[in-house]
mmCIF file of C-alpha atoms in Angstrom:
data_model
loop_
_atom_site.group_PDB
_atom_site.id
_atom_site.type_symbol
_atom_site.label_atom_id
_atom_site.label_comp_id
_atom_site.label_asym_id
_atom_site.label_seq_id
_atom_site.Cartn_x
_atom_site.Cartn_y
_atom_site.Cartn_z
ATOM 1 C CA UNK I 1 19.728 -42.369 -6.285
ATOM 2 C CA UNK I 2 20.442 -40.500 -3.041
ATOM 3 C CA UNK I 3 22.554 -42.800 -1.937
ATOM 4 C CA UNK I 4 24.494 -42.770 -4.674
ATOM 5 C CA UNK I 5 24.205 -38.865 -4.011
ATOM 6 C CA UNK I 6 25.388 -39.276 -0.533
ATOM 7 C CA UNK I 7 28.380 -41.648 -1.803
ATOM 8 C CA UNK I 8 29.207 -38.549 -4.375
ATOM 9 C CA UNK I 9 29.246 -36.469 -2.011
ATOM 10 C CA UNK I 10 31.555 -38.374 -0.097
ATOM 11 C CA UNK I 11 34.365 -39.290 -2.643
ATOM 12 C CA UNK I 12 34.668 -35.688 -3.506
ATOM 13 C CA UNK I 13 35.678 -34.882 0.053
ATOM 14 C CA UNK I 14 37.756 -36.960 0.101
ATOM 15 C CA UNK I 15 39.173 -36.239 -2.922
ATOM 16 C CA UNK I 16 38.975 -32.465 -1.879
ATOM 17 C CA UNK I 17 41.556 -33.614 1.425
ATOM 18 C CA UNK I 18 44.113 -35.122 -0.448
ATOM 19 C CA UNK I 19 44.297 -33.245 -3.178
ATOM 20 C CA UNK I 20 44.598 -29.925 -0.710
ATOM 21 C CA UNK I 21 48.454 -30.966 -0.379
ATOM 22 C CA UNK I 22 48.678 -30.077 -4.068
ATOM 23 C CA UNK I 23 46.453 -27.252 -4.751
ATOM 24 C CA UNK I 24 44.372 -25.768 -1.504
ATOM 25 C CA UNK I 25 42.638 -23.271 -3.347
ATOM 26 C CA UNK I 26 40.989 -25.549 -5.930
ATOM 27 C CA UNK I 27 37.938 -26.609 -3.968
ATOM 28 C CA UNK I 28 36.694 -23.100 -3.217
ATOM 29 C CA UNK I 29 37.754 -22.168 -7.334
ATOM 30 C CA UNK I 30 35.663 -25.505 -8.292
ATOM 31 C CA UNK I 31 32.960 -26.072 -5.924
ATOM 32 C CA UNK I 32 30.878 -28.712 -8.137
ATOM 33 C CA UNK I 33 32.275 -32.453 -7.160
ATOM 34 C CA UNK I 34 32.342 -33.601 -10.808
ATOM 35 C CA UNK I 35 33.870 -30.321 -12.558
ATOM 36 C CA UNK I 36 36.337 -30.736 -9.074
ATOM 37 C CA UNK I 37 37.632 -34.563 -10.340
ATOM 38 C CA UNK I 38 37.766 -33.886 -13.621
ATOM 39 C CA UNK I 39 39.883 -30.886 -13.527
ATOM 40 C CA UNK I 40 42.317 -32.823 -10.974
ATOM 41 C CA UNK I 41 42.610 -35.814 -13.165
ATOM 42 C CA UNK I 42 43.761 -32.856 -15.916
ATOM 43 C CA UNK I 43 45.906 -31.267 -13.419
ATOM 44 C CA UNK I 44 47.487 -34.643 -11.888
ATOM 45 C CA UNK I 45 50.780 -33.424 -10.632
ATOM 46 C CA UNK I 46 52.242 -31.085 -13.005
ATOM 47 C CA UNK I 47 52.917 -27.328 -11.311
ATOM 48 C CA UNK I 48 52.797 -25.078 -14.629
ATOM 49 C CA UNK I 49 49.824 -24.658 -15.152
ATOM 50 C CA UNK I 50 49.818 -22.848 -18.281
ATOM 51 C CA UNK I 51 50.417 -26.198 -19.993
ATOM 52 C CA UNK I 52 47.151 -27.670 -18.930
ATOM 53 C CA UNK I 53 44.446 -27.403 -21.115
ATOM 54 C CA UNK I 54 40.765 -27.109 -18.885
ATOM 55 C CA UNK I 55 39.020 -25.987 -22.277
ATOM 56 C CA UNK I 56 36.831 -28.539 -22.671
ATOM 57 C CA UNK I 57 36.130 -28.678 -18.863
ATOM 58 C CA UNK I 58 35.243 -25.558 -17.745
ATOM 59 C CA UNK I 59 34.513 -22.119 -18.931
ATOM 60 C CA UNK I 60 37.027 -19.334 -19.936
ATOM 61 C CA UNK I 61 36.344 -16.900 -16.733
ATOM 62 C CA UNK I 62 37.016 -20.027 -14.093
ATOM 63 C CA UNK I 63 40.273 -21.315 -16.230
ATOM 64 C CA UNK I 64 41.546 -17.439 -15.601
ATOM 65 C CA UNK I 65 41.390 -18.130 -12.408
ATOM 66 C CA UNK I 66 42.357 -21.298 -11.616
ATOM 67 C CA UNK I 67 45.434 -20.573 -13.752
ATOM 68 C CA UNK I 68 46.158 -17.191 -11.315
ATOM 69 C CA UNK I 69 45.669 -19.130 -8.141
ATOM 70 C CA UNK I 70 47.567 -22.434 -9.227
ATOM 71 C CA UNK I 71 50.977 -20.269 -10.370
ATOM 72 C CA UNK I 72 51.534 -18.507 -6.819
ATOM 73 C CA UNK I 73 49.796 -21.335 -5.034
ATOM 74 C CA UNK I 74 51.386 -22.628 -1.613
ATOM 75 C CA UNK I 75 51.070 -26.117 -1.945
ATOM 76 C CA UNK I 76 53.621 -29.240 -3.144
ATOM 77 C CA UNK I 77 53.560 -32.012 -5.453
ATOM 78 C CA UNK I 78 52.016 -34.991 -4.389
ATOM 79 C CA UNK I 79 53.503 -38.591 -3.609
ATOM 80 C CA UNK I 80 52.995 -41.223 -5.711
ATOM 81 C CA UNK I 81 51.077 -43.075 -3.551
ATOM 82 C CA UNK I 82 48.542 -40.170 -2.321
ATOM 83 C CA UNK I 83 48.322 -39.081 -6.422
ATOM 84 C CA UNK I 84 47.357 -42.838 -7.040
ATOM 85 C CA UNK I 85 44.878 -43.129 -4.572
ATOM 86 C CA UNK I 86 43.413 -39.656 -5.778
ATOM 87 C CA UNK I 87 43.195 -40.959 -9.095
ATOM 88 C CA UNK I 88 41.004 -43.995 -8.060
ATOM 89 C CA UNK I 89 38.983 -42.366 -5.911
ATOM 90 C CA UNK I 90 37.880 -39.638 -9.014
ATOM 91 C CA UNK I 91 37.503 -42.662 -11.454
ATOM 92 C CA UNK I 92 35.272 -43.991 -8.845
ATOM 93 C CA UNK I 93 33.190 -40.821 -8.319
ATOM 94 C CA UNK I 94 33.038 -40.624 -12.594
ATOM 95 C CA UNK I 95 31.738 -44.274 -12.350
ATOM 96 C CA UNK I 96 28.873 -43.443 -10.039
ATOM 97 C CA UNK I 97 27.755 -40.578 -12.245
ATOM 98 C CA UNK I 98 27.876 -42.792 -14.819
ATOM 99 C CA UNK I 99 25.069 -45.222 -13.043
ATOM 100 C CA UNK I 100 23.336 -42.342 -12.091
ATOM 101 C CA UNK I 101 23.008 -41.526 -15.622
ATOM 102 C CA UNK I 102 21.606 -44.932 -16.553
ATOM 103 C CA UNK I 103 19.234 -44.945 -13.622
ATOM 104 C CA UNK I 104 17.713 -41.471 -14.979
ATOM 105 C CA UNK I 105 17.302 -43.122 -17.782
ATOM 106 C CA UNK I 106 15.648 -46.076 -17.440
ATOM 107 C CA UNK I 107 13.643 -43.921 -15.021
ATOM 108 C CA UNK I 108 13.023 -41.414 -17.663
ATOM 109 C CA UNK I 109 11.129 -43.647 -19.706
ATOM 110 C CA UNK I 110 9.348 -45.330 -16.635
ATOM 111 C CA UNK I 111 7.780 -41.933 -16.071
ATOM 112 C CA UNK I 112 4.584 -42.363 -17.615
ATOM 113 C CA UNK I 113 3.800 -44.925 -15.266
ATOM 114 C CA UNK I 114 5.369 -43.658 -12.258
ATOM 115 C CA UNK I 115 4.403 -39.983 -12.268
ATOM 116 C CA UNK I 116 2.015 -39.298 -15.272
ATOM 117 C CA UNK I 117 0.799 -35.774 -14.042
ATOM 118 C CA UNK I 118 4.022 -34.595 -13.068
ATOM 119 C CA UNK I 119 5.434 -36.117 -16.633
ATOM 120 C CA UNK I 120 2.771 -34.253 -18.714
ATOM 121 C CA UNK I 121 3.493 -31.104 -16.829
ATOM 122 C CA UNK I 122 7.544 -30.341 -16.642
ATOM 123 C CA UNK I 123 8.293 -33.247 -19.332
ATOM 124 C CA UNK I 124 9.798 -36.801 -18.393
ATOM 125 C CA UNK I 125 13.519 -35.361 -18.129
ATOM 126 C CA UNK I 126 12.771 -32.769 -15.229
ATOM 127 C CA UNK I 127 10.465 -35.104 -13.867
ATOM 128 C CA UNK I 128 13.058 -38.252 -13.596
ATOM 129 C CA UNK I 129 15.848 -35.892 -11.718
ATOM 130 C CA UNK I 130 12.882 -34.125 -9.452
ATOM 131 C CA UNK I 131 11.979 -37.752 -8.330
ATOM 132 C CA UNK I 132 15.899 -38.828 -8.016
ATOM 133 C CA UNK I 133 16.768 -35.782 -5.997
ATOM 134 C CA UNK I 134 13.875 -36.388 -3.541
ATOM 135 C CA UNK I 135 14.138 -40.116 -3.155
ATOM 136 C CA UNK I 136 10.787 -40.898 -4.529
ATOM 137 C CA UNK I 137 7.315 -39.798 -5.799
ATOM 138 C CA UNK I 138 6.313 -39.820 -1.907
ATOM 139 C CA UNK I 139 9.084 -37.660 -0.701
ATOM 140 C CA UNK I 140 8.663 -35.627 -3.597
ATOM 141 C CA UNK I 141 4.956 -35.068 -2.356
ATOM 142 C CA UNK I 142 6.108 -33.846 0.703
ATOM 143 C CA UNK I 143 8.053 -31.270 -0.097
ATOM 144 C CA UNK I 144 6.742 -27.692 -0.082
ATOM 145 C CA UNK I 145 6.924 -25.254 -3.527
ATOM 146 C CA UNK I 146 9.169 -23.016 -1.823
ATOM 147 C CA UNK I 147 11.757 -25.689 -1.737
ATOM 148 C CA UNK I 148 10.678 -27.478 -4.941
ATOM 149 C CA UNK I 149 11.744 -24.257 -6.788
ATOM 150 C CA UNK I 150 15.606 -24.592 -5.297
ATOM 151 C CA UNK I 151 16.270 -28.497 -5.173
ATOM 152 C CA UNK I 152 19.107 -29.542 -7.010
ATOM 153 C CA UNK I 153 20.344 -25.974 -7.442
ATOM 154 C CA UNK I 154 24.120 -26.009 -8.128
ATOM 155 C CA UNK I 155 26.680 -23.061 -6.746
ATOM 156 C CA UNK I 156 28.822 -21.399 -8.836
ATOM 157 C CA UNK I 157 32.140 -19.543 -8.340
ATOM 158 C CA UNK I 158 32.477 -16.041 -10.031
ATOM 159 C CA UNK I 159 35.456 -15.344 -10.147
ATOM 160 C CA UNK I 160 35.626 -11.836 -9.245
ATOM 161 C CA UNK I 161 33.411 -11.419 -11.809
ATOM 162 C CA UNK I 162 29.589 -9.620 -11.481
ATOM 163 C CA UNK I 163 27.033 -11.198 -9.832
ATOM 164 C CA UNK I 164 24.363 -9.574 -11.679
ATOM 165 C CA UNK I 165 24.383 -12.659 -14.296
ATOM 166 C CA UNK I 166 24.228 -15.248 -11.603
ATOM 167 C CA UNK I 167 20.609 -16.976 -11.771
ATOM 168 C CA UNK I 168 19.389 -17.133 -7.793
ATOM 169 C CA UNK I 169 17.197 -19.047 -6.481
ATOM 170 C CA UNK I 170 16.941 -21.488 -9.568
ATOM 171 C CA UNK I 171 16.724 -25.274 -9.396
ATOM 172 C CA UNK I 172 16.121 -27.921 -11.975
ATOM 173 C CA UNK I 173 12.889 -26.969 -12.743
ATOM 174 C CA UNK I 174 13.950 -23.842 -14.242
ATOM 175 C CA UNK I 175 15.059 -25.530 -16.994
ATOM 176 C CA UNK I 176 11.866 -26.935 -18.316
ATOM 177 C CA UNK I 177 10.564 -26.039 -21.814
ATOM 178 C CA UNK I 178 7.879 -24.360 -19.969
ATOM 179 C CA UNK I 179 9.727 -21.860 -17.977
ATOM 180 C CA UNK I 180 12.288 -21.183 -20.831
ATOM 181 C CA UNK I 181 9.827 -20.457 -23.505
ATOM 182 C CA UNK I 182 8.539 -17.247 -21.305
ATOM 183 C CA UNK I 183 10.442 -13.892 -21.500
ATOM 184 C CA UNK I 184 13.818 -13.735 -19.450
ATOM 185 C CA UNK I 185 11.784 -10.985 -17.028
ATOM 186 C CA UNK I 186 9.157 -13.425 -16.131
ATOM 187 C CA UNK I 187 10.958 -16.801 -15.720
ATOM 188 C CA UNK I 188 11.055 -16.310 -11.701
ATOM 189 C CA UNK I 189 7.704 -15.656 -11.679
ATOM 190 C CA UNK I 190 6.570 -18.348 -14.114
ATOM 191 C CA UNK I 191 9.282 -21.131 -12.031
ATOM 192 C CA UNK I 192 7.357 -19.669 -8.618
ATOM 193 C CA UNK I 193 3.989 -20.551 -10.261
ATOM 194 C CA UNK I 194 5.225 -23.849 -11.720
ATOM 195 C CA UNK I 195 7.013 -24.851 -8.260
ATOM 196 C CA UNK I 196 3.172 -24.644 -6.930
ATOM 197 C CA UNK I 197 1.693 -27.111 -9.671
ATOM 198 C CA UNK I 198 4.399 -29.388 -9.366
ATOM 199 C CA UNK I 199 3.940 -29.962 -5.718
ATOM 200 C CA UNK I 200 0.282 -30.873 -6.067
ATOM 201 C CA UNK I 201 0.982 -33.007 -9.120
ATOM 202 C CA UNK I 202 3.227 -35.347 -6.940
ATOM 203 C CA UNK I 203 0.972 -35.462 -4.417
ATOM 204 C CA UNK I 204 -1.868 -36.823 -6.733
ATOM 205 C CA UNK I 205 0.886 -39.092 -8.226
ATOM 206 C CA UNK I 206 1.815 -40.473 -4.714
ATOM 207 C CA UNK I 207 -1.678 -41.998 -4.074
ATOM 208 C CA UNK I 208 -1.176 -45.634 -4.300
ATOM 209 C CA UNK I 209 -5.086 -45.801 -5.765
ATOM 210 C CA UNK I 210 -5.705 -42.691 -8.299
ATOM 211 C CA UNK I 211 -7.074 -43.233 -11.117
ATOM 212 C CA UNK I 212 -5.458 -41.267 -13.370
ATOM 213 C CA UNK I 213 -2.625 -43.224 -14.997
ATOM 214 C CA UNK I 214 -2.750 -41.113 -18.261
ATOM 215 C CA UNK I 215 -1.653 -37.576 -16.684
ATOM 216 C CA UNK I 216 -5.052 -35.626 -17.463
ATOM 217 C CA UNK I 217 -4.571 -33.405 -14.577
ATOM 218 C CA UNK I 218 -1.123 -32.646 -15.322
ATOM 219 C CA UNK I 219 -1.744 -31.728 -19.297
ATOM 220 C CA UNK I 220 -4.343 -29.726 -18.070
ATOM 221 C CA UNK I 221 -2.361 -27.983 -15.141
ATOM 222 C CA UNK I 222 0.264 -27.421 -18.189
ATOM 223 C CA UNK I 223 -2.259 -26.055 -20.281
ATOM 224 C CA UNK I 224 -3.351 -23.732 -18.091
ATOM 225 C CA UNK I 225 -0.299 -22.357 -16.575
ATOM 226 C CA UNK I 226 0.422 -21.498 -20.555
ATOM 227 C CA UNK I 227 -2.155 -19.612 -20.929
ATOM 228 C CA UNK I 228 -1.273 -17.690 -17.619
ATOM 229 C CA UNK I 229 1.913 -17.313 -19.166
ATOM 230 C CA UNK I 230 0.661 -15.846 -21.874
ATOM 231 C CA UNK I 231 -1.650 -14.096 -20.222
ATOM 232 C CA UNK I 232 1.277 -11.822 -18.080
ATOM 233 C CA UNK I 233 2.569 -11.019 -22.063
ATOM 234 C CA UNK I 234 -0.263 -9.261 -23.321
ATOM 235 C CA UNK I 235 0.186 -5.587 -23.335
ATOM 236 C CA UNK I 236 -2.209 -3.115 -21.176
ATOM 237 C CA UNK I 237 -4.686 -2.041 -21.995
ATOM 238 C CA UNK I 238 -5.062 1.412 -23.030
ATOM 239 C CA UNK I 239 -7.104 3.529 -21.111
ATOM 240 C CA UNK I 240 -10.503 5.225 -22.749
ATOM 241 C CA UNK I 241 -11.294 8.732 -22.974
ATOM 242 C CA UNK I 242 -14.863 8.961 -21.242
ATOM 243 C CA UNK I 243 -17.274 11.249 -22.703
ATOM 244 C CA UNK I 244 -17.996 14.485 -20.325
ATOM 245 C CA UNK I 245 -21.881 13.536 -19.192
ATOM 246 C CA UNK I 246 -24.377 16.336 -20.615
ATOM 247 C CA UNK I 247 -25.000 18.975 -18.513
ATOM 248 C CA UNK I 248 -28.384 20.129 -17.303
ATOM 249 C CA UNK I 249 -30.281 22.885 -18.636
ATOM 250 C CA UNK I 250 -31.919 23.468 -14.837
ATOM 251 C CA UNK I 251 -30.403 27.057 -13.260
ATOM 252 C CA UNK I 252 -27.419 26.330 -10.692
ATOM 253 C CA UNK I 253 -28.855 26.575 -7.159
ATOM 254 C CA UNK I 254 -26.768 29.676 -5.280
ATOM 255 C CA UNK I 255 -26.036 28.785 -1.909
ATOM 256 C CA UNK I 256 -23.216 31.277 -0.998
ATOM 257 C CA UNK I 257 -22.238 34.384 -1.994
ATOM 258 C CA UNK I 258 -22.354 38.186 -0.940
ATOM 259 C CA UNK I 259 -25.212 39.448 -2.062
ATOM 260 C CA UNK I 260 -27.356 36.040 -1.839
ATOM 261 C CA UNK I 261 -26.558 36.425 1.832
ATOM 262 C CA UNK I 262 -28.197 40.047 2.033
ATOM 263 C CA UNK I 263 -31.152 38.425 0.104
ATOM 264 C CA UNK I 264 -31.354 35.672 2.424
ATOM 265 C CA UNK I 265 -30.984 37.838 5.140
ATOM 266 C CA UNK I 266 -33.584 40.189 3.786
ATOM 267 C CA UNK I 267 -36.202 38.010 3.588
ATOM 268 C CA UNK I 268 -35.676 35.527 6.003
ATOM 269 C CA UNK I 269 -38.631 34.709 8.665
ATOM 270 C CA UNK I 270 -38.925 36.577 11.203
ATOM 271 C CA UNK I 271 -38.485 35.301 14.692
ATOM 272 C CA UNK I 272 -42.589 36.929 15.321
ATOM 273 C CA UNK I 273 -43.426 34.912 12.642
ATOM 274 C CA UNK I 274 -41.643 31.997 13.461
ATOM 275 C CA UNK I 275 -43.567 31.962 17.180
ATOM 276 C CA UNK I 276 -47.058 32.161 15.457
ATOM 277 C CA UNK I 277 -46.342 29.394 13.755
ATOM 278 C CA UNK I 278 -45.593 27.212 16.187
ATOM 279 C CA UNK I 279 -48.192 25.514 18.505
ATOM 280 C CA UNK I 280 -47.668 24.488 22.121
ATOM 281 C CA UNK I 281 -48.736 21.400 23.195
ATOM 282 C CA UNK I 282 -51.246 19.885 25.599
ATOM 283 C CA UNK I 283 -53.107 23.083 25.783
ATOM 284 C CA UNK I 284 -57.342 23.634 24.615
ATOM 285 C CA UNK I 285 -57.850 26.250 22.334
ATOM 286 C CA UNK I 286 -60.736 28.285 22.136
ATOM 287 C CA UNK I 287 -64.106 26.801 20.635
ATOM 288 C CA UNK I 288 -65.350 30.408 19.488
ATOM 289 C CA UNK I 289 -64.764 33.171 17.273
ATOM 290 C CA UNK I 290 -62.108 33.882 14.991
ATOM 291 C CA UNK I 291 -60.026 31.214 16.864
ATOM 292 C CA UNK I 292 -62.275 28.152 15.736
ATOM 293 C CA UNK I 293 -61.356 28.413 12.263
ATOM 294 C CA UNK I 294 -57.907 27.777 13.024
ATOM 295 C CA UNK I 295 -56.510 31.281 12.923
ATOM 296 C CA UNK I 296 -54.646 31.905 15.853
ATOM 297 C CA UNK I 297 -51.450 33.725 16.936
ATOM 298 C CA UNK I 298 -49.596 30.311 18.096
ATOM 299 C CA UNK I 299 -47.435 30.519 20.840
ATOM 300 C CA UNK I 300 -47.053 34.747 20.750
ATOM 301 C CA UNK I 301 -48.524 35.934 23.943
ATOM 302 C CA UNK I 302 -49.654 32.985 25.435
ATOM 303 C CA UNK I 303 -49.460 32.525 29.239
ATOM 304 C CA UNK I 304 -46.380 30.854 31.364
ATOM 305 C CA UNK I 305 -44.464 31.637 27.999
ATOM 306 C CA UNK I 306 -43.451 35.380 29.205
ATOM 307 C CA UNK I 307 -43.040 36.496 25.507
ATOM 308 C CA UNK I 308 -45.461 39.128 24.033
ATOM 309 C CA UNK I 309 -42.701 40.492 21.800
ATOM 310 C CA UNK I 310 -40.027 38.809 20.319
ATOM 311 C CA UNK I 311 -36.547 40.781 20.615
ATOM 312 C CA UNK I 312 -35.544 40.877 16.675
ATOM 313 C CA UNK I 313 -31.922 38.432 16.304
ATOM 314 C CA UNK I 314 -28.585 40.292 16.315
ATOM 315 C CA UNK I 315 -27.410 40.653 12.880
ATOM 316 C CA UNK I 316 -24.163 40.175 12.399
ATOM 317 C CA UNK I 317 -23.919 42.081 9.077
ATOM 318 C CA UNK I 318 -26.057 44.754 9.907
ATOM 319 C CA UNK I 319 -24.107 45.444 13.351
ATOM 320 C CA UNK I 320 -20.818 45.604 11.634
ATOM 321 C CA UNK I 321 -21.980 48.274 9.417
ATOM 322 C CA UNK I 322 -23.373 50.085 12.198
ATOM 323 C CA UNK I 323 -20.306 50.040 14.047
ATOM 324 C CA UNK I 324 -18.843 51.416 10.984
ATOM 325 C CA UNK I 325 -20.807 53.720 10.699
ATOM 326 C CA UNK I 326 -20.822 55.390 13.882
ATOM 327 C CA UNK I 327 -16.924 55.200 14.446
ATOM 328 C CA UNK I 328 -16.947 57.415 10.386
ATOM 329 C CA UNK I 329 -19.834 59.897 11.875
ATOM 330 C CA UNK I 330 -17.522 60.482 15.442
ATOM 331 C CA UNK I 331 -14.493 61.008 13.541
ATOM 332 C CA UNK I 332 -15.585 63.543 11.115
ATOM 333 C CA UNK I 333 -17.772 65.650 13.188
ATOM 334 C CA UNK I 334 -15.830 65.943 17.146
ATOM 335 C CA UNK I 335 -18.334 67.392 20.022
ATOM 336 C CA UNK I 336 -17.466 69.558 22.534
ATOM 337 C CA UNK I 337 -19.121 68.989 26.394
ATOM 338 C CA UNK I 338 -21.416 72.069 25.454
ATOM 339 C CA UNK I 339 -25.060 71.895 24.153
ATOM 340 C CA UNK I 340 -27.042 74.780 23.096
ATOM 341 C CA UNK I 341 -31.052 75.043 22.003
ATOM 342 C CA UNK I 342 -33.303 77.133 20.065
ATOM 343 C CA UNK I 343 -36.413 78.068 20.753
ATOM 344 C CA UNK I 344 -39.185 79.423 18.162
ATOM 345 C CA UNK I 345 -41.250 82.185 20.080
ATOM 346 C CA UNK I 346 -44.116 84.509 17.742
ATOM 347 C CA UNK I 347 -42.608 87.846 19.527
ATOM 348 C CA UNK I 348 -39.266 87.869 18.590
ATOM 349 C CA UNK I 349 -38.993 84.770 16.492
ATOM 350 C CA UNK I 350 -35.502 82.678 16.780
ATOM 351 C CA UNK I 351 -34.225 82.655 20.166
ATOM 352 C CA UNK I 352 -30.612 81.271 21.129
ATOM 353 C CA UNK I 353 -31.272 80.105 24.525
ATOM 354 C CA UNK I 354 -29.207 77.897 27.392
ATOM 355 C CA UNK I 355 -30.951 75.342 27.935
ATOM 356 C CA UNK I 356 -29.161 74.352 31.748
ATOM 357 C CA UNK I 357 -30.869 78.215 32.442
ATOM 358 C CA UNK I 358 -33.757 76.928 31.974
ATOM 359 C CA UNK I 359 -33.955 73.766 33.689
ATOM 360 C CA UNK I 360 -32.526 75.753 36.977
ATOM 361 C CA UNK I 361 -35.166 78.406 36.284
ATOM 362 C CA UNK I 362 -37.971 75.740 36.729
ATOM 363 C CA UNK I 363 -36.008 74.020 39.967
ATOM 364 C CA UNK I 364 -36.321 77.627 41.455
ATOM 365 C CA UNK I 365 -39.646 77.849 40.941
ATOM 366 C CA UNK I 366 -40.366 74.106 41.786
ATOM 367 C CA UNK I 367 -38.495 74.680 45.352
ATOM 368 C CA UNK I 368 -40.947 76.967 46.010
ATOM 369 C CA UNK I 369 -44.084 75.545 46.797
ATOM 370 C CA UNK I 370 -43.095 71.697 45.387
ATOM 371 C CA UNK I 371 -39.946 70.943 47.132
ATOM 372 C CA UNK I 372 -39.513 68.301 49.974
ATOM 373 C CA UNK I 373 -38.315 70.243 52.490
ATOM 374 C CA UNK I 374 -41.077 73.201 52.045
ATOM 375 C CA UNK I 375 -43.875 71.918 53.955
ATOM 376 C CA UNK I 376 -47.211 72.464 53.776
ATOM 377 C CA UNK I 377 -48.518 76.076 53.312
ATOM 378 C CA UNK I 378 -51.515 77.288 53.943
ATOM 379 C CA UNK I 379 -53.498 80.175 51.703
ATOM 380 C CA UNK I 380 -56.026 80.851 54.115
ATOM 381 C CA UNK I 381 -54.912 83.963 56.285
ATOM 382 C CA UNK I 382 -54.933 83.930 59.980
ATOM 383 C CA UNK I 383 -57.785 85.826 61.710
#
């Protein structure tokens, strides 16, 4: 059947070149070879073509067209010998679709025996054209799903008309019971996943020795891609309102907050404490005393550590208020450079006093006897 294809093929370009004389738009207006013969054998010669009738040949949108084109078209009437030879040559093209026909046929109902799984699974029909298209159950095997899914797909002319009708990417096998019985939404999908099934069908089909003359595989491919099928129909599921767990009846643990930091701050370790508790290591304690029980100041004052005291750790808090603090107490009471004393004396009770007086009244009498530069002085008179 590909040669007869190939011979199809042929005839219609041929066709197609004489028939350009006549009508050079008509192959591009009618690209499929059989629509293309018939409609010239309707045509033949005649010019007007609102007296030829393409009802029964084509649809209403493509006889609009064909009708536009053909009354301003360029071309001229044909001879009598090139319109005879035309004539032949599209009876001849008819003929060979004819046997084509016949071949399917007899092939159709030589599928069970020929290709049982891929019978069960598109039907003997799709199956019979697959196998005529490819040559064969072997070539049919070796051709991937991506091109199974396109082969024999046939190109059609809008028109002008929208696009958004125009099935792409569709082949024979979209056409199978299977694919049609699905919603139009999931038909590419559903041809994708069939494309797949078919492909390994024919490849179990194209083993000369496989047991499997009565298509099990294939009913049960079919069966499954169903209920896949189905499966993509069902609607989703709703989701469920989960219960809110029960809460616990144990007191919330406060980790943060202003006055859990002054708390923590509060009564925190202190860093005295902290060195007590810790022991250094590799060093004998005593045997004796207090110390043999166990009670011992830990690392506090212990030699080569240099620490008797620890210096108490910088509070950030506490420094912040005290900085506060003392900028409020500077601004609200100003000092002068003076300073002034008073002195409590049981004679004459409160006494204002300068107190720089009386620090140079006690360098005077210091620099008398006390002062570097005095010498020494003898008490013992001269005789």
């Amino acid at each position: 059947m590909v040669q007869i294809d190939d011979e199809i093929i042929a005839i219609h370009r041929f066709v197609a070149e004489i028939y350009a004389k006549k009508f050079p738009e008509l192959d591009s207006l009618v690209p499929n070879a059989l629509d293309y013969v018939r409609v010239v054998k309707a045509i033949g010669n005649e010019m007007d073509m609102t007296v030829v009738d393409l009802s029964k040949l084509l649809p209403s949108a493509a006889i609009i067209g064909i009708s536009v084109t053909g009354s301003g078209t360029s071309g001229k009437q044909l001879s009598a010998e090139d319109l005879k030879t035309c004539m032949d040559a599209c009876d001849e093209l008819l003929s060979l679709d004819k046997d084509k026909s016949m071949i399917l046929g007899f092939v159709e109902s030589r599928m069970s025996y020929l290709a049982p799984n891929v019978s069960q699974l598109v039907g003997t029909r799709i199956a019979a054209q697959l196998i005529g298209l490819a040559g064969g159950v072997a070539n049919l095997s070796r051709i991937p799903s991506c091109n199974l899914q396109v082969l024999g797909q046939q190109k059609k002319v809008l028109s002008g008309f929208s696009s958004a009708a125009a099935l792409k990417h569709t082949g024979i096998i979209f056409y199978a019971d299977v694919i049609q019985n699905v919603p139009p939404y999931l038909r590419m999908k559903a041809c994708r996943a069939l494309a797949g099934k078919i492909a390994l069908m024919a490849r179990v089909d194209s083993q000369p020795h496989q047991s499997d003359r009565e298509g099990k595989v294939g009913a049960q491919f079919r069966d499954e891609l169903i209920a896949k099928m189905e499966k993509w129909q069902e609607p989703q599921k709703a989701k469920t309102k989960k219960a809110l767990p029960i809460p616990d009846e144990k007191p919330r643990r406060k980790r943060g907050g202003k006055r859990y930091r002054k708390m923590k701050e509060r009564l925190q370790m202190t860093d005295v404490r902290r060195e007590i508790n810790r022991q250094s290591f590799a060093t004998a304690d005593e045997e004796y005393g207090d110390n043999a029980m166990g009670i011992t100041a830990g690392r506090l004052g212990q030699e080569g550590s240099g620490n008797l005291r620890i210096v108490r750790k910088e509070q950030k808090q506490m420094a912040k208020k005290l900085k506060a603090a003392s900028f409020a107490s500077a601004s609200k009471a100003p000092m002068s450079g003076l300073a002034s004393s008073l002195a409590f004396t049981p004679v004459q009770g409160i006494e204002l006093m300068n107190p720089e007086a009386a620090k140079a009244r006690v360098k005077a009498a210091n620099d008398k006897y006390f002062a570097a530069n005095s010498g020494f002085v003898s008490i013992v008179k001269k005789p």
